[in-house]
Structures are given as structure tokens and as C-alpha cells.
Short mmCIF file of C-alpha atoms in Angstrom, two decimals:
data_model
loop_
_atom_site.label_atom_id
_atom_site.label_comp_id
_atom_site.label_asym_id
_atom_site.label_seq_id
_atom_site.Cartn_x
_atom_site.Cartn_y
_atom_site.Cartn_z
CA MET A 269 21.45 -144.20 105.01
CA VAL A 270 24.33 -141.78 105.27
CA GLU A 271 24.69 -141.89 101.52
CA GLN A 272 21.05 -141.07 101.06
CA ALA A 273 21.29 -138.11 103.41
CA ASP A 274 24.34 -136.90 101.49
CA ARG A 275 22.46 -137.12 98.24
CA ARG A 276 19.56 -135.17 99.71
CA ALA A 277 21.96 -132.51 100.95
CA ASP A 278 23.54 -132.29 97.49
CA ALA A 279 20.12 -131.87 95.92
CA THR A 280 19.25 -129.07 98.35
CA ARG A 281 22.56 -127.38 97.66
CA LEU A 282 21.96 -127.48 93.90
CA GLN A 283 18.44 -126.16 94.39
CA ILE A 284 19.82 -123.17 96.28
CA VAL A 285 22.54 -122.53 93.69
CA LYS A 286 20.04 -122.59 90.84
CA ALA A 287 17.63 -120.27 92.61
CA ALA A 288 20.51 -117.92 93.38
CA ALA A 289 21.60 -117.98 89.73
CA HIS A 290 18.20 -116.67 88.69
CA GLU A 291 18.51 -113.77 91.13
CA PHE A 292 22.11 -112.94 90.25
CA ALA A 293 21.36 -113.13 86.53
CA THR A 294 18.93 -110.24 86.56
CA ARG A 295 20.10 -108.00 89.38
CA PRO A 296 23.39 -106.52 90.54
CA TYR A 297 25.13 -108.37 93.36
CA SER A 298 24.38 -105.69 95.92
CA GLN A 299 20.64 -105.84 95.28
CA VAL A 300 20.30 -109.57 95.65
CA ASN A 301 18.73 -110.54 98.92
CA LEU A 302 19.23 -113.92 100.59
CA ASP A 303 15.64 -113.98 101.87
CA GLU A 304 14.32 -113.91 98.31
CA ILE A 305 16.60 -116.79 97.37
CA LEU A 306 15.19 -118.74 100.34
CA VAL A 307 11.69 -118.25 99.02
CA SER A 308 12.39 -119.17 95.41
CA ALA A 309 14.55 -122.17 96.38
CA ASP A 310 11.89 -123.24 98.86
CA VAL A 311 14.39 -124.03 101.64
CA THR A 312 14.74 -122.91 105.24
CA LYS A 313 17.23 -120.35 106.43
CA GLY A 314 18.95 -123.12 108.39
CA ALA A 315 19.41 -125.18 105.24
CA LEU A 316 20.85 -122.23 103.37
CA TYR A 317 23.33 -121.37 106.10
CA PHE A 318 24.26 -125.02 106.47
CA HIS A 319 25.56 -124.94 102.89
CA PHE A 320 26.67 -121.33 102.54
CA ARG A 321 28.11 -119.09 105.22
CA SER A 322 27.29 -115.89 103.34
CA LYS A 323 26.02 -114.31 100.15
CA HIS A 324 29.61 -114.16 99.02
CA ALA A 325 30.07 -117.91 99.46
CA LEU A 326 26.85 -118.51 97.56
CA ALA A 327 28.00 -116.25 94.72
CA ASN A 328 31.25 -118.19 94.47
CA ALA A 329 29.27 -121.43 94.27
CA VAL A 330 27.22 -120.02 91.37
CA ILE A 331 30.43 -119.14 89.51
CA GLU A 332 31.89 -122.59 90.07
CA HIS A 333 28.66 -124.34 89.13
CA ARG A 334 28.63 -122.52 85.81
CA ALA A 335 32.32 -123.03 85.15
CA GLU A 336 31.86 -126.80 85.44
CA LEU A 337 28.81 -126.86 83.16
CA GLY A 338 30.44 -124.58 80.61
CA TRP A 339 33.53 -126.70 80.35
CA ALA A 340 31.54 -129.89 79.84
CA THR A 341 29.86 -128.32 76.80
CA VAL A 342 33.16 -127.21 75.36
CA GLU A 343 34.55 -130.74 75.70
CA GLN A 344 31.57 -131.96 73.71
CA ILE A 345 32.26 -129.53 70.87
CA ARG A 346 35.94 -130.36 70.81
CA THR A 347 35.26 -133.93 69.80
CA ASN A 348 32.99 -132.99 66.94
CA GLY A 349 35.24 -133.12 63.91
CA LEU A 350 35.82 -129.39 63.50
CA SER A 351 39.22 -127.75 63.17
CA GLY A 352 40.83 -125.77 65.99
CA LEU A 353 39.80 -122.33 64.75
CA GLU A 354 36.31 -123.50 63.77
CA THR A 355 35.90 -124.91 67.26
CA ALA A 356 37.11 -121.67 68.86
CA ILE A 357 34.47 -119.72 66.91
CA ASP A 358 31.80 -122.27 67.78
CA VAL A 359 32.71 -122.04 71.47
CA ALA A 360 32.53 -118.23 71.36
CA TYR A 361 29.03 -118.35 69.86
CA LEU A 362 27.95 -121.03 72.29
CA ILE A 363 29.07 -118.90 75.21
CA ALA A 364 27.21 -115.89 73.79
CA VAL A 365 23.96 -117.81 73.22
CA SER A 366 23.97 -119.26 76.73
CA ASP A 367 24.91 -115.89 78.21
CA ILE A 368 21.91 -114.36 76.45
CA GLY A 369 19.40 -117.06 77.33
CA GLU A 370 20.47 -119.07 80.39
CA ALA A 371 20.33 -117.77 83.94
CA ASP A 372 23.21 -120.01 85.09
CA ALA A 373 25.53 -118.65 82.43
CA ARG A 374 24.51 -115.03 82.85
CA ALA A 375 24.83 -115.16 86.62
CA GLY A 376 28.18 -116.94 86.48
CA LEU A 377 29.68 -114.28 84.24
CA ASN A 378 28.05 -111.35 86.07
CA LEU A 379 29.42 -112.59 89.37
CA LEU A 380 32.83 -113.33 87.94
CA GLU A 381 33.14 -109.59 87.38
CA ALA A 382 31.41 -108.54 90.61
CA VAL A 383 32.91 -110.78 93.28
CA GLY A 384 35.38 -113.09 91.54
CA ARG A 385 38.13 -110.53 91.53
CA PHE A 386 38.80 -110.62 95.25
CA ASP A 387 39.71 -114.19 96.05
CA GLY A 388 41.37 -115.48 92.94
CA LEU A 389 38.29 -117.19 91.56
CA GLN A 390 38.21 -114.89 88.55
CA ALA A 391 41.79 -115.68 87.71
CA LYS A 392 41.14 -119.38 88.14
CA VAL A 393 38.07 -119.47 85.88
CA LEU A 394 39.55 -117.19 83.24
CA ASP A 395 42.75 -119.25 83.19
CA VAL A 396 40.67 -122.26 82.20
CA TRP A 397 39.14 -120.24 79.36
CA VAL A 398 42.45 -118.81 78.20
CA ASN A 399 44.13 -122.23 78.30
CA GLY A 400 41.20 -123.76 76.43
CA PHE A 401 41.30 -121.16 73.65
CA ALA A 402 45.11 -121.29 73.55
CA ALA A 403 44.99 -125.06 72.96
CA LEU A 404 42.54 -124.52 70.10
CA ILE A 405 44.71 -121.80 68.55
CA ARG A 406 47.76 -124.04 68.85
CA ARG A 407 45.86 -126.73 66.98
CA ALA A 408 44.79 -124.14 64.40
CA ILE A 409 48.43 -123.24 63.75
CA GLY A 410 49.14 -126.91 63.03
CA GLU A 411 46.17 -126.95 60.67
CA ASP A 412 47.42 -123.86 58.86
CA ASP A 413 44.31 -121.85 59.72
CA VAL A 414 46.27 -119.52 62.01
CA VAL A 415 49.60 -118.03 60.97
CA GLU A 416 52.68 -119.49 62.58
CA ASP A 417 54.10 -116.45 64.34
CA VAL A 418 51.02 -115.91 66.52
CA ASN A 419 51.46 -116.56 70.21
CA PRO A 420 48.52 -118.84 71.16
CA GLU A 421 48.28 -117.50 74.73
CA HIS A 422 48.17 -113.89 73.54
CA ALA A 423 45.53 -114.64 70.93
CA ALA A 424 43.51 -116.58 73.52
CA ARG A 425 43.73 -113.76 76.03
CA LEU A 426 42.56 -111.31 73.38
CA LEU A 427 39.52 -113.46 72.57
CA VAL A 428 38.54 -113.80 76.22
CA SER A 429 39.06 -110.08 76.93
CA MET A 430 37.09 -109.21 73.84
CA TYR A 431 34.10 -111.19 75.02
CA LEU A 432 34.19 -109.90 78.59
CA GLY A 433 34.42 -106.35 77.24
CA LEU A 434 31.55 -106.92 74.86
CA ARG A 435 29.33 -107.93 77.77
CA GLN A 436 29.89 -104.45 79.19
CA THR A 437 29.52 -102.38 76.04
CA SER A 438 26.74 -104.26 74.26
CA ASN A 439 23.36 -105.36 75.56
CA LEU A 440 22.71 -109.01 76.37
CA ASP A 441 19.00 -108.34 76.53
CA GLU A 442 18.96 -107.48 72.84
CA PRO A 443 20.12 -110.76 71.31
CA GLU A 444 20.24 -109.67 67.70
CA SER A 445 22.41 -106.61 68.21
CA PHE A 446 24.59 -108.45 70.73
CA ILE A 447 25.29 -111.21 68.19
CA ARG A 448 25.91 -108.64 65.45
CA ASP A 449 28.44 -106.89 67.71
CA LEU A 450 30.11 -110.23 68.43
CA GLU A 451 30.29 -110.91 64.70
CA SER A 452 31.83 -107.51 63.95
CA MET A 453 34.51 -108.04 66.59
CA TRP A 454 35.45 -111.44 65.25
CA MET A 455 35.59 -110.14 61.67
CA LEU A 456 37.81 -107.32 62.85
CA VAL A 457 40.33 -109.40 64.81
CA LEU A 458 40.41 -112.43 62.51
CA PRO A 459 42.88 -110.91 59.99
CA GLY A 460 45.18 -110.37 62.97
CA PHE A 461 45.91 -114.06 63.32
CA ALA A 462 44.13 -116.12 60.64
CA ASN A 463 45.72 -117.41 57.43
CA PRO A 464 44.90 -114.64 54.90
CA GLU A 465 43.96 -117.17 52.22
CA ARG A 466 41.25 -118.61 54.43
CA LEU A 467 39.67 -115.37 55.61
CA GLY A 468 36.86 -115.72 53.07
CA TYR A 469 35.97 -119.16 54.32
CA PHE A 470 35.99 -118.10 57.96
CA ALA A 471 33.89 -115.04 57.21
CA GLY A 472 31.28 -117.43 55.81
CA PHE A 473 31.67 -119.71 58.82
CA ILE A 474 31.10 -116.78 61.22
CA ARG A 475 28.17 -115.30 59.28
CA ARG A 476 26.37 -118.64 59.28
CA ARG A 477 26.81 -118.95 63.02
CA SER A 478 25.50 -115.44 63.61
CA ALA A 479 22.35 -116.17 61.64
CA LEU A 480 21.72 -119.33 63.67
CA ALA A 481 22.61 -117.75 67.00
CA ILE A 482 20.14 -114.94 66.38
CA LYS A 483 17.51 -117.54 65.63
CA ASN A 484 18.34 -119.74 68.64
CA ALA A 485 18.96 -117.11 71.32
CA SER A 486 15.96 -116.36 73.45
CA PRO A 487 16.36 -113.44 75.83
CA LEU A 488 16.46 -114.27 79.51
CA ARG A 489 13.94 -111.83 80.90
CA ALA A 490 11.11 -112.61 78.53
CA SER A 491 11.07 -116.38 78.52
CA ASN A 492 13.23 -118.05 81.13
CA LEU A 493 12.36 -116.33 84.34
CA MET B 1285 20.84 -161.51 87.48
CA VAL B 1286 23.70 -163.93 86.77
CA ARG B 1287 21.56 -165.98 84.42
CA GLN B 1288 20.47 -162.87 82.59
CA ALA B 1289 24.04 -161.74 82.10
CA ARG B 1290 25.02 -165.20 80.82
CA SER B 1291 22.07 -165.25 78.45
CA GLU B 1292 23.03 -161.82 77.13
CA ALA B 1293 26.60 -163.02 76.62
CA THR B 1294 25.35 -166.01 74.61
CA ARG B 1295 23.23 -163.78 72.40
CA ARG B 1296 26.24 -161.55 71.86
CA ARG B 1297 28.37 -164.52 70.81
CA ILE B 1298 25.80 -165.58 68.23
CA ILE B 1299 25.62 -162.07 66.75
CA ASP B 1300 29.39 -161.65 66.69
CA SER B 1301 29.83 -165.01 65.03
CA ALA B 1302 27.21 -164.20 62.39
CA VAL B 1303 28.72 -160.76 61.80
CA ALA B 1304 32.17 -162.25 61.21
CA LEU B 1305 30.79 -164.81 58.76
CA ILE B 1306 28.63 -162.29 56.87
CA ASN B 1307 31.62 -159.98 56.47
CA GLU B 1308 33.85 -162.85 55.29
CA ILE B 1309 31.62 -164.90 53.01
CA GLY B 1310 28.31 -163.05 52.80
CA TYR B 1311 24.88 -163.84 54.20
CA PRO B 1312 23.72 -166.45 51.67
CA ALA B 1313 26.82 -168.60 52.24
CA SER B 1314 26.65 -168.35 56.04
CA GLY B 1315 24.57 -171.26 57.30
CA LEU B 1316 23.11 -171.57 60.76
CA ALA B 1317 25.43 -174.52 61.36
CA ASP B 1318 28.45 -172.31 60.57
CA ILE B 1319 27.22 -169.62 62.95
CA ILE B 1320 26.76 -172.19 65.72
CA GLU B 1321 30.14 -173.78 65.12
CA ARG B 1322 31.99 -170.50 65.10
CA ALA B 1323 30.23 -169.34 68.27
CA GLU B 1324 30.99 -172.71 69.88
CA LEU B 1325 27.40 -173.11 70.98
CA THR B 1326 24.69 -175.70 70.63
CA LYS B 1327 21.79 -175.50 68.24
CA GLY B 1328 19.49 -175.27 71.25
CA ALA B 1329 21.28 -172.17 72.53
CA LEU B 1330 20.84 -170.45 69.18
CA TYR B 1331 17.18 -171.36 68.87
CA TYR B 1332 16.58 -170.13 72.40
CA HIS B 1333 17.52 -166.64 71.22
CA PHE B 1334 16.62 -166.62 67.53
CA GLU B 1335 13.92 -168.53 65.70
CA SER B 1336 15.71 -168.45 62.35
CA LYS B 1337 18.75 -167.23 60.45
CA GLU B 1338 16.74 -164.24 59.30
CA ALA B 1339 16.00 -163.34 62.92
CA VAL B 1340 19.76 -163.15 63.53
CA ALA B 1341 20.06 -160.94 60.45
CA THR B 1342 17.28 -158.68 61.70
CA ALA B 1343 19.06 -158.24 65.03
CA ILE B 1344 22.27 -157.30 63.21
CA ILE B 1345 20.47 -154.83 60.97
CA GLU B 1346 18.85 -153.19 63.99
CA GLU B 1347 22.05 -152.93 66.00
CA GLY B 1348 24.19 -151.79 63.06
CA MET B 1349 21.72 -149.21 61.86
CA ASP B 1350 21.35 -147.86 65.41
CA THR B 1351 25.08 -147.17 65.31
CA ILE B 1352 24.91 -145.53 61.88
CA LEU B 1353 21.80 -143.44 62.53
CA GLY B 1354 23.17 -142.52 65.94
CA ALA B 1355 26.37 -141.30 64.27
CA PHE B 1356 24.44 -139.17 61.77
CA ARG B 1357 22.29 -137.69 64.55
CA SER B 1358 25.26 -136.97 66.82
CA ALA B 1359 26.89 -135.01 63.99
CA GLY B 1360 24.06 -132.48 64.09
CA ARG B 1361 24.45 -129.51 66.37
CA LEU B 1362 22.06 -126.69 67.09
CA GLY B 1363 24.69 -124.00 66.55
CA SER B 1364 25.78 -125.26 63.11
CA PRO B 1365 23.94 -124.77 59.82
CA ALA B 1366 21.97 -127.82 58.71
CA MET B 1367 24.00 -128.16 55.49
CA GLU B 1368 27.23 -128.34 57.51
CA ASN B 1369 25.62 -131.01 59.66
CA ILE B 1370 24.68 -132.93 56.52
CA VAL B 1371 28.19 -132.86 55.05
CA HIS B 1372 29.84 -133.57 58.39
CA GLY B 1373 27.21 -136.24 59.10
CA TRP B 1374 28.19 -138.33 56.07
CA PHE B 1375 31.82 -138.40 57.18
CA VAL B 1376 30.80 -139.42 60.68
CA VAL B 1377 28.70 -142.18 59.10
CA ALA B 1378 31.71 -143.29 57.03
CA ASP B 1379 33.82 -143.46 60.19
CA ALA B 1380 31.09 -145.34 62.04
CA ILE B 1381 30.84 -147.94 59.27
CA MET B 1382 34.60 -148.28 58.91
CA GLY B 1383 35.07 -148.69 62.64
CA ASP B 1384 32.28 -151.13 63.44
CA ARG B 1385 32.00 -154.71 62.14
CA VAL B 1386 28.30 -154.95 63.09
CA ALA B 1387 27.53 -151.81 61.07
CA GLN B 1388 29.44 -153.23 58.10
CA ALA B 1389 27.46 -156.47 58.27
CA ALA B 1390 24.24 -154.47 58.64
CA CYS B 1391 24.99 -152.60 55.40
CA ARG B 1392 25.60 -155.90 53.61
CA LEU B 1393 22.35 -157.30 54.98
CA LEU B 1394 20.38 -154.22 53.93
CA ARG B 1395 21.47 -154.90 50.37
CA THR B 1396 20.72 -158.61 50.63
CA PHE B 1397 17.20 -158.08 51.90
CA GLY B 1398 16.11 -154.75 50.48
CA GLY B 1399 12.39 -154.39 51.00
CA PHE B 1400 11.81 -158.03 51.88
CA ASN B 1401 12.84 -157.76 55.51
CA PRO B 1402 10.73 -155.41 57.64
CA ALA B 1403 13.76 -154.17 59.62
CA ALA B 1404 15.65 -153.40 56.42
CA LYS B 1405 12.66 -151.64 54.95
CA SER B 1406 12.03 -149.47 58.00
CA THR B 1407 15.74 -148.63 58.18
CA TYR B 1408 15.66 -147.04 54.74
CA GLY B 1409 12.59 -145.13 55.85
CA ASP B 1410 14.32 -143.91 59.04
CA LEU B 1411 17.39 -142.80 57.11
CA GLU B 1412 15.23 -140.93 54.64
CA ALA B 1413 13.18 -139.22 57.37
CA GLU B 1414 16.27 -138.18 59.34
CA PHE B 1415 17.94 -136.83 56.25
CA ALA B 1416 14.82 -135.05 54.97
CA GLU B 1417 14.55 -133.08 58.20
CA ARG B 1418 18.09 -131.74 57.72
CA VAL B 1419 17.50 -130.90 54.08
CA ARG B 1420 14.35 -128.94 54.91
CA SER B 1421 16.25 -126.90 57.52
CA ALA B 1422 19.03 -126.28 55.01
CA VAL B 1423 16.48 -124.96 52.51
CA GLU B 1424 15.06 -122.70 55.23
CA GLN B 1425 18.55 -121.42 56.06
CA GLY B 1426 19.14 -120.52 52.42
CA ASP B 1427 21.93 -123.03 51.82
CA VAL B 1428 19.99 -125.55 49.72
CA ARG B 1429 18.11 -124.40 46.60
CA SER B 1430 14.45 -123.75 47.22
CA ASP B 1431 13.60 -124.00 43.52
CA ILE B 1432 14.07 -127.76 43.50
CA ASP B 1433 11.95 -130.31 45.31
CA ALA B 1434 13.44 -131.11 48.75
CA ASP B 1435 12.24 -134.71 48.47
CA ALA B 1436 14.11 -135.05 45.20
CA VAL B 1437 17.28 -133.78 46.91
CA VAL B 1438 16.82 -136.34 49.69
CA ALA B 1439 16.19 -139.21 47.28
CA THR B 1440 19.12 -138.36 45.00
CA VAL B 1441 21.72 -137.79 47.69
CA LEU B 1442 20.67 -140.81 49.72
CA ALA B 1443 20.71 -143.11 46.68
CA SER B 1444 24.12 -141.81 45.60
CA MET B 1445 25.64 -142.29 49.04
CA LEU B 1446 24.20 -145.77 49.49
CA GLY B 1447 25.56 -146.62 46.05
CA ALA B 1448 28.98 -145.25 46.96
CA GLU B 1449 28.97 -147.44 50.07
CA LEU B 1450 28.10 -150.49 47.95
CA VAL B 1451 30.91 -149.91 45.47
CA SER B 1452 33.41 -149.11 48.22
CA SER B 1453 32.46 -152.28 50.07
CA ALA B 1454 32.72 -154.40 46.93
CA LEU B 1455 36.00 -153.03 45.59
CA THR B 1456 38.05 -152.12 48.67
CA ASP B 1457 36.20 -153.78 51.54
CA GLY B 1458 35.07 -150.28 52.54
CA ARG B 1459 38.54 -148.85 53.06
CA ASP B 1460 38.05 -145.92 50.68
CA LEU B 1461 34.57 -145.04 51.94
CA ARG B 1462 35.48 -141.54 53.15
CA ARG B 1463 37.05 -140.67 49.81
CA ARG B 1464 34.09 -142.01 47.86
CA PHE B 1465 31.64 -140.08 50.03
CA ALA B 1466 33.72 -136.92 49.51
CA ARG B 1467 33.81 -137.29 45.73
CA THR B 1468 30.12 -138.05 45.50
CA LEU B 1469 29.26 -134.95 47.55
CA GLU B 1470 31.65 -132.86 45.47
CA ILE B 1471 29.66 -133.69 42.35
CA LEU B 1472 26.27 -133.26 44.05
CA LEU B 1473 26.99 -129.95 45.83
CA PRO B 1474 26.62 -127.65 42.79
CA ALA B 1475 23.33 -129.32 41.97
CA ILE B 1476 21.70 -128.77 45.35
CA VAL B 1477 23.44 -125.85 47.09
CA THR B 1478 22.49 -122.22 46.32
CA VAL B 1479 24.85 -120.20 44.14
CA ASP B 1480 25.80 -117.93 47.04
CA ALA B 1481 26.66 -120.79 49.36
CA LEU B 1482 28.51 -122.99 46.86
CA GLY B 1483 32.00 -121.55 47.38
CA TYR B 1484 31.67 -121.85 51.12
CA TYR B 1485 30.45 -125.46 51.03
CA ARG B 1486 33.10 -126.55 48.54
CA GLU B 1487 35.69 -125.38 51.03
CA PHE B 1488 33.82 -126.84 54.00
CA LEU B 1489 33.68 -130.20 52.20
CA ALA B 1490 37.36 -130.08 51.26
CA ARG B 1491 38.26 -129.35 54.90
CA GLN B 1492 36.05 -132.16 56.18
CA SER B 1493 37.38 -134.73 53.74
CA MET B 1494 40.98 -133.89 54.56
CA ARG B 1495 40.35 -134.29 58.24
CA ILE B 1496 41.69 -137.51 59.67
CA SER B 1497 38.98 -139.65 61.18
CA PRO B 1498 39.18 -140.02 64.95
CA SER B 1499 39.21 -143.81 64.66
CA SER B 1500 42.21 -144.05 62.34
#
């Protein structure tokens, strides 16, 4: 019986987190109102406060929810027979496509910038990203796709910063131009660490992913809300 | 519950025994008596699960081809071009066959039965349908030539790969399957891939074939 009650509580919690993600995905943190989350999650105020003390606690839960989901997808790609650098590019495109089209992803990244900074959550989540990319770059050095004298952590940090910056300067609600901007950035930084002899191949690899990402990305506002 | 688990274990033992025999001496030479003896079961136990030797073969074909088709499907990802998924898919299939005795026996049985066993027949159909879907996407994405018939591409590549598997199985017991798949694709690529994409796919193929399989 206790187990069943626990499961029900978990389901309610997830329901609240998902409803909150939809709100946080499309509006700035300050404009999101807990009462509206109550309505769209279809839960009582008591239930919400039982799980989350405050809007801030709820925002942190949205970030963590997304971080877990995101990492599970990356693990899936990593076991798919691609090289380290190919996987890194695939992961970057996967992040972009979900950021464009999925409320969970968009909210997680929006909030990471808005509230994550203050209690170490941002550092924690970004560390996972940086370490993940660094491991891929390290593998890529072994596979001769990345030149030997590159520091994997530095390259990884550059890739993560590049994406977080792109979210600010480009427009996620215009998938095609966002993907084109992502492509230009990759093409620009690639000669900084990739094996010069393989640049042609990786340019083809990136271009093919752009074409597909543009086809697969559906903007959040139009379809998913 | 217990009985069901025991029954399932018995069925498993029959299949495993038949798989071992088929891989060692071939289907025609493997008699029901040999399968029973190797599984250390009674005739009654076998007939409880399978009405004939061919029924055992059908079960092996189904299980083995599930593994192989599953491998080809799992190699396809939404974010990758269809032609990459095709090339990668064949290597995943090679690994699946090399790493799974049931799949190896299933390939042997497919050849033994051809169109005479309904499971074997439908398997070829499933393979063709799965593959055709990828080829059509690859044409759409501009990687496979649109001026040749997509069905002809499917038929030619599939026949060549099945043939490569046969020769590899006969000559090296399947040990050089990856290499044979790679060389077959190398020859086929210029025939089916667009001029613009050829350089890219030659390199993609070379990278894939050099990659060490996860199972080895």
C-alpha cells in the first residue's frame, strides 16, 4: 500500500514538472506563475507545495529532469558505432533539435541560465556536458580525427560555450536559421582541432546532419504547445 | 508459473541443441534423434513442443531473423542520413550474425529452405521491405541516384550481401563477414550513390569497416 502511494506521489510530481516545463519553455522565469502550472497540471495547491516549496525548487526540478533525460539519449548514441568526433557532432545536433522542438529541453536550458547560476546546479549540469564532450574528444584523438596537441577539456568547454552562446544570439523559434548558424559555428571551429586531412569528410558529415535536422525540427510554439 | 518456466527451458534446450547441430553438420544431416540426444530429452518432450523437425527449423529462423532484423533496425537513427544507416546497418548485421549462434543457424536454414518454408519466405520479404524503405529515403535525401529504379537497387544490394554471407559462411565459417560486406559495398557504392555523395560515402564506408566491432 505504501509503495502504491509512493508511486502515485511520483506520478503527481512528474505531472507537475512536465506542466512547469511547458510554462518555463515559452516564458521568462519571472513571468511564470505557479497558479497557471496548477491548472495545467491539474493538481491542487496542496499537492504542489507538498512536492515543491517554491517556484525556485520547481525550476530546479525541471532542470534536473531534463538533465537525466538528455544524458540517457547521449548514452544511446555513444553505443551506436560512430567515432568520437562523429558522436560529438551527432550529440550537438540532437541537443539543438530537442531544444527547438521539446518543451522539456527548452525549459531545462532556459532555466539553467536563469536560476541555475545561484546554487551550483548550473555548474553541476554543465560539468556533465563538458566531461561528456571531453571523453568523446579524447576518443577522437585516439582515432586520429582530432589532432594530438588539443586539450580535450578545453575543446569540450568551447563546444558547450558555443552552444549556450548560440541560444542567446540566434533564434530557436526559427529552426532553419538556428541550424544554419549551428552549422556555421561548427565549420568555423572544426579546423581548430580536427585532423586537417579529414576536414572534407567532417564537412560532409555536418552538412548532412544540418539537412536532416532542418527537416526533423518542429518549432515548439506552433506544434507542441 | 514454475511449470511454465520449466517448459520454456525445455523448448530452449531443444532449440540450442538443434542450432549446435545445424552449425556443425548442417540441417539435412541433423536428425530428430540427434537433436533429442544432444538435448538429453525424450522424444515425447520434443513432440510436446514441436510437431516436426521443420517446426524446430521454423522456430530457429524466426528467432535468428528477429535478431538480424532487429540489428538492422537499431542501426537506423532519425538524425543520420538513410544511406549512412544503410552502410552502418550492414556492419551491425555482420556483428549480429558473428556474435549469435541462432542467427548463424537461421542463415543456414534460410538457404536450405529458400521459398519452400513460409517463415523463410516471409523473412526475405521482411528484409526487402525494411531495406527498401531506407533506400527510398536515401533517394529523397539526394544520396542515392534517382535515375535508377529504387527496387533494382534494393534487389541488387540485398542479393549481393546475402551472397557474400553465403560465401563467407562456406569458406571461413563466417569469420571474414565484415570484410566481405565492406568489399561488396565498396564495389556497389559507385553504382548506386550520386556523384556528389560518392567521395563522402567512400570515406564513411572505410571508417565503418575499420571500426572494431563491439563484440570482438
